CSV table of C-alpha atoms and ligand atoms in Angstrom, one decimal:
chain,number,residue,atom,x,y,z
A,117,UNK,CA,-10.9,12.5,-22.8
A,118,UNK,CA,-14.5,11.7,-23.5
A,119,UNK,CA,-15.4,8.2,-22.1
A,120,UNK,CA,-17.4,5.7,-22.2
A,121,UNK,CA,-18.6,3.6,-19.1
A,122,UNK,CA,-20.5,0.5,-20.0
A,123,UNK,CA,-22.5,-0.6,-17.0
A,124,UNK,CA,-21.9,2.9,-15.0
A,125,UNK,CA,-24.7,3.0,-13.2
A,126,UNK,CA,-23.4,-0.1,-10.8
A,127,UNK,CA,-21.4,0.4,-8.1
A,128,UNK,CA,-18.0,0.0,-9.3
A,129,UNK,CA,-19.0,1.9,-12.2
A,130,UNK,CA,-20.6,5.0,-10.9
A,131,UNK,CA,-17.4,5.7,-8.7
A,132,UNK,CA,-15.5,5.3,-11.9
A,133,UNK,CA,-17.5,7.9,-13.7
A,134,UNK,CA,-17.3,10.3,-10.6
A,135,UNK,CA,-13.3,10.2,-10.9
A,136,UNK,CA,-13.2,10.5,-14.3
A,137,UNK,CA,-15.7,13.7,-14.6
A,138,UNK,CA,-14.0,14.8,-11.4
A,139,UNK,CA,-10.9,15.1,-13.0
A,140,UNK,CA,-11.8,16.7,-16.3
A,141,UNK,CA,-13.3,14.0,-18.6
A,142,UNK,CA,-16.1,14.0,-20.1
A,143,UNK,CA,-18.3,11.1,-19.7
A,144,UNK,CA,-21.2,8.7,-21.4
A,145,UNK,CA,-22.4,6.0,-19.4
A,146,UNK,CA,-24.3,3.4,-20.6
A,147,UNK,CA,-26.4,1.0,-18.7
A,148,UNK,CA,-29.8,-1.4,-18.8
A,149,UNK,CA,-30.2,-1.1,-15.2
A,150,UNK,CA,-30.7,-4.5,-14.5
A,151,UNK,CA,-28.7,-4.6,-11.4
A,152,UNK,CA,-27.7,-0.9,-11.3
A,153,UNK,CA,-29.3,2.0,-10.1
A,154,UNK,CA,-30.2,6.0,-11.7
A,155,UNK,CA,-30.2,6.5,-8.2
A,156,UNK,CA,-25.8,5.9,-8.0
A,157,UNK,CA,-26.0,8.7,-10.3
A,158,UNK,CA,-28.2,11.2,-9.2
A,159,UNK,CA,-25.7,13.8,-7.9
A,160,UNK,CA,-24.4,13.8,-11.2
A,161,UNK,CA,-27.9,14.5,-13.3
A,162,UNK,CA,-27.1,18.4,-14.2
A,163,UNK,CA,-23.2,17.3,-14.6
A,164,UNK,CA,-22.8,19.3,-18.1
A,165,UNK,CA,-20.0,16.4,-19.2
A,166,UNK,CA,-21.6,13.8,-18.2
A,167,UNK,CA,-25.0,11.9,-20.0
A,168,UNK,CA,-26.3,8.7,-19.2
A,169,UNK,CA,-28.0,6.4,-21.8
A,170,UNK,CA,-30.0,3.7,-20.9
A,171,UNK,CA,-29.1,0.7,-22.9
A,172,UNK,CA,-28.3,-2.8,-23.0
A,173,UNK,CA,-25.1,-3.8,-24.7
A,174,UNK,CA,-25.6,-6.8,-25.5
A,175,UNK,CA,-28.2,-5.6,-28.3
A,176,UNK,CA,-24.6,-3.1,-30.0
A,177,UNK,CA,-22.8,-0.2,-28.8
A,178,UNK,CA,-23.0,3.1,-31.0
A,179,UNK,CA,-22.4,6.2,-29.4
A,180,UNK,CA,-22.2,9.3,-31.2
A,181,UNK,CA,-19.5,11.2,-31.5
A,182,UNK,CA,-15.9,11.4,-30.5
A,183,UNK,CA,-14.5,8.3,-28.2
A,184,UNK,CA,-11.2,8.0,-26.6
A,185,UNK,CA,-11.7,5.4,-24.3
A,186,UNK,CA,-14.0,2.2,-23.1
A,187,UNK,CA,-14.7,1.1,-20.3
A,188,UNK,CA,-16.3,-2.0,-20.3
A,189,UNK,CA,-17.9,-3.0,-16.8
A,190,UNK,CA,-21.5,-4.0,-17.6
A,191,UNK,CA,-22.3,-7.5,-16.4
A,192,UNK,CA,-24.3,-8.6,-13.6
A,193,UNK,CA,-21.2,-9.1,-10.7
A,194,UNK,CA,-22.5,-10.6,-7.7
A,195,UNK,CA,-23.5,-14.5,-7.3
A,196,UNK,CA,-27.3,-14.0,-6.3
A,197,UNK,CA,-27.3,-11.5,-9.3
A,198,UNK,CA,-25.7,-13.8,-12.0
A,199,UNK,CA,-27.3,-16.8,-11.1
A,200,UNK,CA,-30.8,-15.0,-11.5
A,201,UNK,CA,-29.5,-14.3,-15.2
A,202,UNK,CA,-27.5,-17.6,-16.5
A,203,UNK,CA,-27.9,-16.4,-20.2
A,204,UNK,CA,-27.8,-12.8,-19.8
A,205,UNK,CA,-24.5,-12.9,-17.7
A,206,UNK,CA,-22.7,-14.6,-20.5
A,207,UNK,CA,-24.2,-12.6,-22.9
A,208,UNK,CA,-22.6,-8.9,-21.4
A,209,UNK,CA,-19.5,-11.0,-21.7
A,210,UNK,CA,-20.1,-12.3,-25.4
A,211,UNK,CA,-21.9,-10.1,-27.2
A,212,UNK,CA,-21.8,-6.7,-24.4
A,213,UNK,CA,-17.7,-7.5,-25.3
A,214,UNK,CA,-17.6,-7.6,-28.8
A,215,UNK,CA,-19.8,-4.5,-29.3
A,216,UNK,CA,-17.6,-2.3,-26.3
A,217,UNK,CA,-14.5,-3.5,-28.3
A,218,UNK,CA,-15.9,-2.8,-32.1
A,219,UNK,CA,-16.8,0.7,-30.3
A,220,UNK,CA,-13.2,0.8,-29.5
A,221,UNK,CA,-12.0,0.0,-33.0
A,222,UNK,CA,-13.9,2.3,-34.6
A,223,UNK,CA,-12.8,4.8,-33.1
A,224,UNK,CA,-8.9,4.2,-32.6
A,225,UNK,CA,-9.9,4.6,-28.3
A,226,UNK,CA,-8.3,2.7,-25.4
A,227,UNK,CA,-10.9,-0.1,-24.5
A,228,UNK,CA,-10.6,-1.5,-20.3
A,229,UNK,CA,-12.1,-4.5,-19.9
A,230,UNK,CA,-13.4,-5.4,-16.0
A,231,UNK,CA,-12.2,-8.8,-15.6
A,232,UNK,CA,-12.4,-10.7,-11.9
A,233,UNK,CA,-10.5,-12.8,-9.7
A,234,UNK,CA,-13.5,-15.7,-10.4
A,235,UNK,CA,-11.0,-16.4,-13.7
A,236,UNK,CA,-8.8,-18.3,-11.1
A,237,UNK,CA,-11.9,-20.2,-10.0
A,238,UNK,CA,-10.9,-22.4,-7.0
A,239,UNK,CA,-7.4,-22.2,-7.2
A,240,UNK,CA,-4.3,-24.7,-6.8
A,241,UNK,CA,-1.6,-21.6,-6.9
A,242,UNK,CA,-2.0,-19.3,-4.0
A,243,UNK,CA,-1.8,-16.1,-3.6
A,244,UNK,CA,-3.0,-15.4,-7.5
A,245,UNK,CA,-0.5,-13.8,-10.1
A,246,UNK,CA,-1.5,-13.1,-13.6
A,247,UNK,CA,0.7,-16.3,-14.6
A,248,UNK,CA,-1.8,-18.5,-13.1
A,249,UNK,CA,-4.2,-20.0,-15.6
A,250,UNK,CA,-7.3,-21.0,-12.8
A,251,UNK,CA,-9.0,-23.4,-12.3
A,252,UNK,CA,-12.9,-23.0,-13.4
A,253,UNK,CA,-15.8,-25.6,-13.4
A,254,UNK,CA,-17.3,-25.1,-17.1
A,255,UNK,CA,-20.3,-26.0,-16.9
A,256,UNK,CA,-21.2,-25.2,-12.7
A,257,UNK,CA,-24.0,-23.1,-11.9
A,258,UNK,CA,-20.9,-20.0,-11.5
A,259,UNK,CA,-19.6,-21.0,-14.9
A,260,UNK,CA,-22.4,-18.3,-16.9
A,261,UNK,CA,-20.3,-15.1,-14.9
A,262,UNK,CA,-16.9,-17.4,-14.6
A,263,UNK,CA,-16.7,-18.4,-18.2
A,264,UNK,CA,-18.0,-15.3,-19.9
A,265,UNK,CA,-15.1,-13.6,-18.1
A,266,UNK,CA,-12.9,-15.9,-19.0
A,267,UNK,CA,-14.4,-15.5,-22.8
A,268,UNK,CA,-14.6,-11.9,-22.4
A,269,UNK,CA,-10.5,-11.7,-21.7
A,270,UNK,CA,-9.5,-13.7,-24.6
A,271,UNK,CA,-11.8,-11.7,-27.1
A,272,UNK,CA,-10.2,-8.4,-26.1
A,273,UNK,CA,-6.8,-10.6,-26.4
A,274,UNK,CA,-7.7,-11.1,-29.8
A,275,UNK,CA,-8.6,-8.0,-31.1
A,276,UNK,CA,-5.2,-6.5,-29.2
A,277,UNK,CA,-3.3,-8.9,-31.1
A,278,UNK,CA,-4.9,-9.2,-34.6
A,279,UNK,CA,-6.5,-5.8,-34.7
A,280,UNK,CA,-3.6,-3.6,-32.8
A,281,UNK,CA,-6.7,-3.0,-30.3
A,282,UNK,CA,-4.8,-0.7,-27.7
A,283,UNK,CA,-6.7,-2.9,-25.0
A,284,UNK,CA,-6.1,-3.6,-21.1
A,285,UNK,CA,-7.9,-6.1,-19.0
A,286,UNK,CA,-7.9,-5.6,-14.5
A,287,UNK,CA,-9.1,-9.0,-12.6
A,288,UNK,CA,-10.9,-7.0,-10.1
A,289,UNK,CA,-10.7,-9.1,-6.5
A,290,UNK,CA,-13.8,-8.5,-4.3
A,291,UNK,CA,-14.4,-4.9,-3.5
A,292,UNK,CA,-16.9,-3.3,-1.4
A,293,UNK,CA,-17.4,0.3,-0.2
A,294,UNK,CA,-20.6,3.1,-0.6
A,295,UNK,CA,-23.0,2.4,-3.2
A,296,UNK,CA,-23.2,-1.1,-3.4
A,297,UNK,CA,-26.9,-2.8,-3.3
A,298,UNK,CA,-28.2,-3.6,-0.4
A,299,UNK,CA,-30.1,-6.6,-2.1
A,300,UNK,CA,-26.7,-7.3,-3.8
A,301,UNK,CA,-26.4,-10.6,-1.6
A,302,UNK,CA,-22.6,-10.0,-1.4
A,303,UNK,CA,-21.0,-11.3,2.0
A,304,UNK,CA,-20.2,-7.1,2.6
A,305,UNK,CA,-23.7,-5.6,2.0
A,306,UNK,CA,-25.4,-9.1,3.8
A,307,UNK,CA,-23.5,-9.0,7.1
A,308,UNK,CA,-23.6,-5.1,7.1
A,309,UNK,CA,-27.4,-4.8,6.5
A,310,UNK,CA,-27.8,-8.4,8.6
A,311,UNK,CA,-25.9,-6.4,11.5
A,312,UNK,CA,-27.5,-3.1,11.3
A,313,UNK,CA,-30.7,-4.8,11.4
A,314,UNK,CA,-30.4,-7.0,14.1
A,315,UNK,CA,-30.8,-10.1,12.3
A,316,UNK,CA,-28.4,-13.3,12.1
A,317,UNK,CA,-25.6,-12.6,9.9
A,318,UNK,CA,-25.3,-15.5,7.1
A,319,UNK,CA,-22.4,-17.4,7.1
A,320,UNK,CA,-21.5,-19.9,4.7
A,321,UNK,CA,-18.9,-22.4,5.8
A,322,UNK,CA,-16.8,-19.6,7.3
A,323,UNK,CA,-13.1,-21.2,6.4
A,324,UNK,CA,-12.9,-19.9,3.0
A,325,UNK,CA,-11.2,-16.8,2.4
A,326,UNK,CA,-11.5,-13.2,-0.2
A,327,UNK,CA,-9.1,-10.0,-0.1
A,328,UNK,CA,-11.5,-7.0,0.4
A,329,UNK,CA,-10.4,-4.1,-1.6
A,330,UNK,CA,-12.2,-0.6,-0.7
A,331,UNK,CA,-13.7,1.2,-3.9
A,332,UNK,CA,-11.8,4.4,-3.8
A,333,UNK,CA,-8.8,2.1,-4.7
A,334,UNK,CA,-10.2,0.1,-6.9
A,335,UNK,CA,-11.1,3.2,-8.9
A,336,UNK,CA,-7.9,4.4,-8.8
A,337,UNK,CA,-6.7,1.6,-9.9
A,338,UNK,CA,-8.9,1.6,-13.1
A,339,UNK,CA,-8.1,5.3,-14.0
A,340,UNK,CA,-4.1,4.2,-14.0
A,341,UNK,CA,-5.0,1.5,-16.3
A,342,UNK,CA,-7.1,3.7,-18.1
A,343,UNK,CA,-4.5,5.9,-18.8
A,344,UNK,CA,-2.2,3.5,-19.6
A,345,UNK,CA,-1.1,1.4,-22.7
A,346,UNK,CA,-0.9,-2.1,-20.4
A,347,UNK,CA,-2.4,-5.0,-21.8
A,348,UNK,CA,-2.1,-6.8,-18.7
A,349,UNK,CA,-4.1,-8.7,-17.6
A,350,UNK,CA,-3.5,-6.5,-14.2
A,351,UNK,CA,-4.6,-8.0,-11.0
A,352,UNK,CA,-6.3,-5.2,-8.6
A,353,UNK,CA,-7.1,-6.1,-5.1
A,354,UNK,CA,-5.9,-5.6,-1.5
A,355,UNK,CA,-4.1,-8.6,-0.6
A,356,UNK,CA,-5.1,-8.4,3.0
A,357,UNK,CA,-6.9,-11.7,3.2
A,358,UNK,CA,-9.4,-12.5,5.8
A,359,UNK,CA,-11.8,-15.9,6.3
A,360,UNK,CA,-15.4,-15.2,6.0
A,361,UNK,CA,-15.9,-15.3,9.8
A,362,UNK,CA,-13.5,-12.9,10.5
A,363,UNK,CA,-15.1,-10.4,8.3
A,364,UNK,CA,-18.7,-11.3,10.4
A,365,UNK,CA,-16.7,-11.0,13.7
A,366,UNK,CA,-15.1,-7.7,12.1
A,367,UNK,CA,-18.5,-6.1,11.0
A,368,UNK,CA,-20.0,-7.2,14.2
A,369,UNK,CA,-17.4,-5.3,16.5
A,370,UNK,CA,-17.5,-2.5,14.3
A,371,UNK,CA,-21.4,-2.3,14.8
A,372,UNK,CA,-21.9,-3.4,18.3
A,373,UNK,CA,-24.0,-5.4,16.6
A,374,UNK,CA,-25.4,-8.3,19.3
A,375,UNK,CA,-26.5,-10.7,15.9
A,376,UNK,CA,-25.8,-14.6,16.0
A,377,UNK,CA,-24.0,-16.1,13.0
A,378,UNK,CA,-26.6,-18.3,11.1
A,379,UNK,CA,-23.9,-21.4,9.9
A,380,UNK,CA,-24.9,-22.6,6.2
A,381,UNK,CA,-23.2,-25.3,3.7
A,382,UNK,CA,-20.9,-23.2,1.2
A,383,UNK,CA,-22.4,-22.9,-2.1
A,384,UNK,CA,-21.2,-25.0,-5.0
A,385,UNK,CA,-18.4,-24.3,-6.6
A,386,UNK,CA,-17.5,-21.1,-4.2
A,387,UNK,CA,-13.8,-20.2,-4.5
A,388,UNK,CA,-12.2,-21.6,-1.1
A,389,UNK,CA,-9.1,-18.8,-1.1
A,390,UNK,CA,-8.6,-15.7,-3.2
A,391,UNK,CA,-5.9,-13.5,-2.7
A,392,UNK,CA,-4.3,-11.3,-5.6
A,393,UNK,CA,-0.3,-11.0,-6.1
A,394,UNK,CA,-0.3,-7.3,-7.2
A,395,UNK,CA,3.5,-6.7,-8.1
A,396,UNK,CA,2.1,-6.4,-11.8
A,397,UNK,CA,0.1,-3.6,-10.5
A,398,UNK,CA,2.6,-1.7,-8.4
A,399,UNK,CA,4.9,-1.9,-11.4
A,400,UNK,CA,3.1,-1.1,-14.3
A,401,UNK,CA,0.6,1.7,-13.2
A,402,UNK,CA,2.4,2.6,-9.8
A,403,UNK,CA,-0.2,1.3,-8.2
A,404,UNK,CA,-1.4,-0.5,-4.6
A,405,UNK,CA,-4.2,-0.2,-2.3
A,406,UNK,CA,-4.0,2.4,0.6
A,407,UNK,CA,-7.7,1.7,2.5
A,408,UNK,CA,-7.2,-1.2,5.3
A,409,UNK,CA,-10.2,-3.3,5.8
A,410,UNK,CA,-11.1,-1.6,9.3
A,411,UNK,CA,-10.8,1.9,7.7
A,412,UNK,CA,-12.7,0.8,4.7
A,413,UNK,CA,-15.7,-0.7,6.4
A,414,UNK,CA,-16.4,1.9,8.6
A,415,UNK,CA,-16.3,4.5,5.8
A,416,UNK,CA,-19.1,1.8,4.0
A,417,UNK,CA,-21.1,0.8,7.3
A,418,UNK,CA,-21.7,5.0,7.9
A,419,UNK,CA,-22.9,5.5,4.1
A,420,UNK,CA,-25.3,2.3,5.0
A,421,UNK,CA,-26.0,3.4,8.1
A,422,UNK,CA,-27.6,6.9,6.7
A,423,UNK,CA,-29.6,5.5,4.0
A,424,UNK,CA,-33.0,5.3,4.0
A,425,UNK,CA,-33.5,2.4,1.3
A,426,UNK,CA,-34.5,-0.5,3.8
A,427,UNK,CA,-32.8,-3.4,2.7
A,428,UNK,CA,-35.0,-6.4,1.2
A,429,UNK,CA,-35.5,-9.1,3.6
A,430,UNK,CA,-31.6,-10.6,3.7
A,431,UNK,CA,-32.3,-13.5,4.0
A,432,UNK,CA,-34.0,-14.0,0.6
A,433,UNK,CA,-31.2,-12.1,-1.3
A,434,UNK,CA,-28.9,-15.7,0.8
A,435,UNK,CA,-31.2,-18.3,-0.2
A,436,UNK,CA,-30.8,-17.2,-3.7
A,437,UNK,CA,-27.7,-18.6,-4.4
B,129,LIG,P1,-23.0,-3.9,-10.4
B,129,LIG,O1,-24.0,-4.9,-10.6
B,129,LIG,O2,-23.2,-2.9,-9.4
B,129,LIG,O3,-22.7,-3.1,-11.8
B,129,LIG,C1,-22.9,-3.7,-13.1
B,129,LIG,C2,-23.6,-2.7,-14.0
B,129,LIG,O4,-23.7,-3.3,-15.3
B,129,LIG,C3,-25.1,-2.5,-13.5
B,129,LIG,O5,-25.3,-1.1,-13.4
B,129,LIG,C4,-25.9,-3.2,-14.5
B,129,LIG,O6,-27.2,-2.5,-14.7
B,129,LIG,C5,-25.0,-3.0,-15.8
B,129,LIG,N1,-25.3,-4.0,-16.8
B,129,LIG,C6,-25.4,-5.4,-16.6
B,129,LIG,N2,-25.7,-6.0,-17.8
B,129,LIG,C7,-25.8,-5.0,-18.7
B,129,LIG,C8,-26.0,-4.9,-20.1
B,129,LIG,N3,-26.3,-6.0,-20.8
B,129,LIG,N4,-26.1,-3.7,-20.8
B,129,LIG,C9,-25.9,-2.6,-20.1
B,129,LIG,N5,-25.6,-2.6,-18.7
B,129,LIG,C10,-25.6,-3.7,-18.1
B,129,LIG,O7,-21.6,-4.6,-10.2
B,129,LIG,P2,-20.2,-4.0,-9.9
B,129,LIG,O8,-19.7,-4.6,-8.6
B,129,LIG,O9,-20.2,-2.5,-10.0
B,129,LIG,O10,-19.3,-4.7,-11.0
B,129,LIG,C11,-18.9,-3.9,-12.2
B,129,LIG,C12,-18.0,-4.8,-13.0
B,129,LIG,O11,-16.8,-5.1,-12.3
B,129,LIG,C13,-18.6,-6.1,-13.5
B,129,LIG,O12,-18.2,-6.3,-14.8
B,129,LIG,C14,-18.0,-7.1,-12.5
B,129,LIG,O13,-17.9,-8.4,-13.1
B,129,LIG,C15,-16.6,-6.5,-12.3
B,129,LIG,N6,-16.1,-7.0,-11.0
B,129,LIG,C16,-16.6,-6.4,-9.8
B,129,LIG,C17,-16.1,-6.9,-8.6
B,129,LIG,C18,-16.5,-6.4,-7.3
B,129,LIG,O14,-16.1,-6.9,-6.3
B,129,LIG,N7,-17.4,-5.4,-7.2
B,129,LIG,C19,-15.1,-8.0,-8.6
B,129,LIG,C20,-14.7,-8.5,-9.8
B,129,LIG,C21,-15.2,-8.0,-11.0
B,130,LIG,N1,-21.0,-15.5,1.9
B,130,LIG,C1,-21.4,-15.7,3.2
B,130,LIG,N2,-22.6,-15.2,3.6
B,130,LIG,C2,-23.3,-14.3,2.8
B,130,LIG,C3,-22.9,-14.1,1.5
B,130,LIG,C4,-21.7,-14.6,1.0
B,130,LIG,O1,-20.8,-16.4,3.9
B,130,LIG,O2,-24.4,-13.9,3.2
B,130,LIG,C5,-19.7,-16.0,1.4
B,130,LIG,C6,-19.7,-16.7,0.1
B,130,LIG,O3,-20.1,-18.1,0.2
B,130,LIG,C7,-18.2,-16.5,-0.4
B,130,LIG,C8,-17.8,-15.2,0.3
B,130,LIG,O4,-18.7,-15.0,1.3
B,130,LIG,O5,-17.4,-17.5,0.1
B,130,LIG,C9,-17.8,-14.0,-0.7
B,130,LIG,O6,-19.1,-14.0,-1.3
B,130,LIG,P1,-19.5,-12.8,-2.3
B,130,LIG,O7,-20.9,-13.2,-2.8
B,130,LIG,O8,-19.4,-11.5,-1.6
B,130,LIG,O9,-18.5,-12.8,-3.5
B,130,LIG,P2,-17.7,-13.9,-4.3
B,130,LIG,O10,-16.3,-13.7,-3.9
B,130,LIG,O11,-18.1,-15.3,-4.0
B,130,LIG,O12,-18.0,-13.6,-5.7
């Protein structure tokens, strides 16, 4: 297959151009860099399938030549991130949709759109199936990554309906692993880097709850979908759910880190429990997540661990939000 990655150059979507190459497929990934890195794609510079075009999709999609699948991932993805661009986040899910899909069209290819658990907002139904509608604030300060999601799945609903679109959505629930930003401000990457640096670790309220899913799943889980014909929406996470504090008390242990948690008020409108029901998953692609959290973090604390990118002060990539 040749393949198109929008927003390949992030974390989630470097990994998903490694597997794909890895496997045989040839792929284009296109990105504006604007929260990604050339740097998750180094190792892959003299690839002779691969090419990388720098490129913002919100401005149209044309690629040259022969397209059998898109995958649509560019958006900004974590909080500090999206709420530094309120009207370029909803943009990579207006316009950045609409031109991946039309790509799509075009060409007769199957088009993967990278939803999110933030569809269910903060939710009354718990755990999360598909079935569940959410429950999002419109017009909060999350709403610009929250809404354009939401936007983004009922555009590619429409062209699968009126246009015979052979389209699939994933609500992605929060993964972490190797390659994600330091500077990211997600809770992984700012207790990891908080930890490793001796510094308090961050924690906001502490109560609520996220599933951690480790990338290599994740990516797995994308290729399946890929591959397949599912409309979905499919939810992909690890259901193992864990309070915010027991991920700090987790990272801690596992780094023998001697770090105080610094307590902070939650942030508006942040989800109080996420946790994906992933029977859809399991049986439609044959899929479920094999990486437990312990197993998972050590894998990501040893690629942090040997990098010599010093992360940003921490604390700044908090107070953001
Ligand atoms: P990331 O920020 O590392 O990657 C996003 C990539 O998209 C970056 O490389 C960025 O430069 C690129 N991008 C953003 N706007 C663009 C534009 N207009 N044109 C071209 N490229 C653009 O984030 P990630 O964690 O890898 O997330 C990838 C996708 O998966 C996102 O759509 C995100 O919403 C979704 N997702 C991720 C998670 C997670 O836990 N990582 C959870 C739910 C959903
Ligand atoms: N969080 C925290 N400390 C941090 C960063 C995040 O306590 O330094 C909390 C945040 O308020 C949220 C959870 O951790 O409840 C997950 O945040 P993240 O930004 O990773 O992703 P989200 O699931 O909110 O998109």
């Amino acid at each position: 297959m040749r393949v198109i990655v929008t927003g390949g150059a992030g974390f989630l979507g470097s990994h998903l151009c490694d597997a794909l190459l890895e496997r045989g497929d040839s792929v284009v990934c296109v990105d504006d860099l604007s929260t990604g890195r050339r740097d998750n794609l180094r190792h892959l510079a003299d690839h002779p399938a691969f090419r990388f075009v720098e490129h913002d999709v919100t401005q149209g999609l044309y690629v040259p030549g022969p397209v059998d699948a898109v995958a649509h991932l560019a958006s900004p993805a974590s909080p500090p991130d999206y709420l530094q661009r309120p009207l370029q986040t909803p943009a990579a899910g207006s316009h950045g949709t609409e031109h991946a899909l039309r790509l799509a069209r075009r060409h007769g290819a199957r088009f993967l759109l990278a939803s999110t658990s933030e569809v269910y907002g903060s939710p009354s139904v718990h755990p999360q199936p598909e079935e569940y509608w959410g429950h999002v604030n419109p017009i909060g300060p999350r709403s610009v990554h929250d809404e354009a999601k939401r936007f983004a799945e009922a555009l590619t609903m429409a062209h699968a309906r009126s246009l015979d679109t052979n389209a699939g959505i994933v609500r992605i629930f929060d993964t972490y692993g190797p390659r994600m930003s330091a500077h990211d401000g997600r809770v992984v990457t700012n207790f990891i880097t908080q930890a490793l640096d001796g510094v308090p670790l961050t924690v906001y309220g502490g109560t609520q709850t996220r599933s951690f899913c480790y990338v290599d799943d994740l990516v797995r889980g994308l290729v399946a979908m890929l591959d397949s014909t599912e409309t979905g929406p499919v939810n992909l996470g690890n259901p193992q759910e864990r309070t915010v504090l027991e991920l700090a008390e987790l990272i801690r242990g596992l780094t023998g880190s001697r770090s105080p948690l610094h307590h902070r008020p939650v942030p508006q409108d942040d989800p109080p429990r996420h946790r994906p029901v992933i029977d859809r998953a399991a049986r439609t692609l044959g899929w479920s997540p094999t990486v437990g959290l312990e197993e998972g973090l050590r894998r990501t604390l040893a690629w942090f661990a040997g990098r010599p990118e010093k992360p940003r002060d921490v604390a700044l990539a908090s107070i953001e939000r």
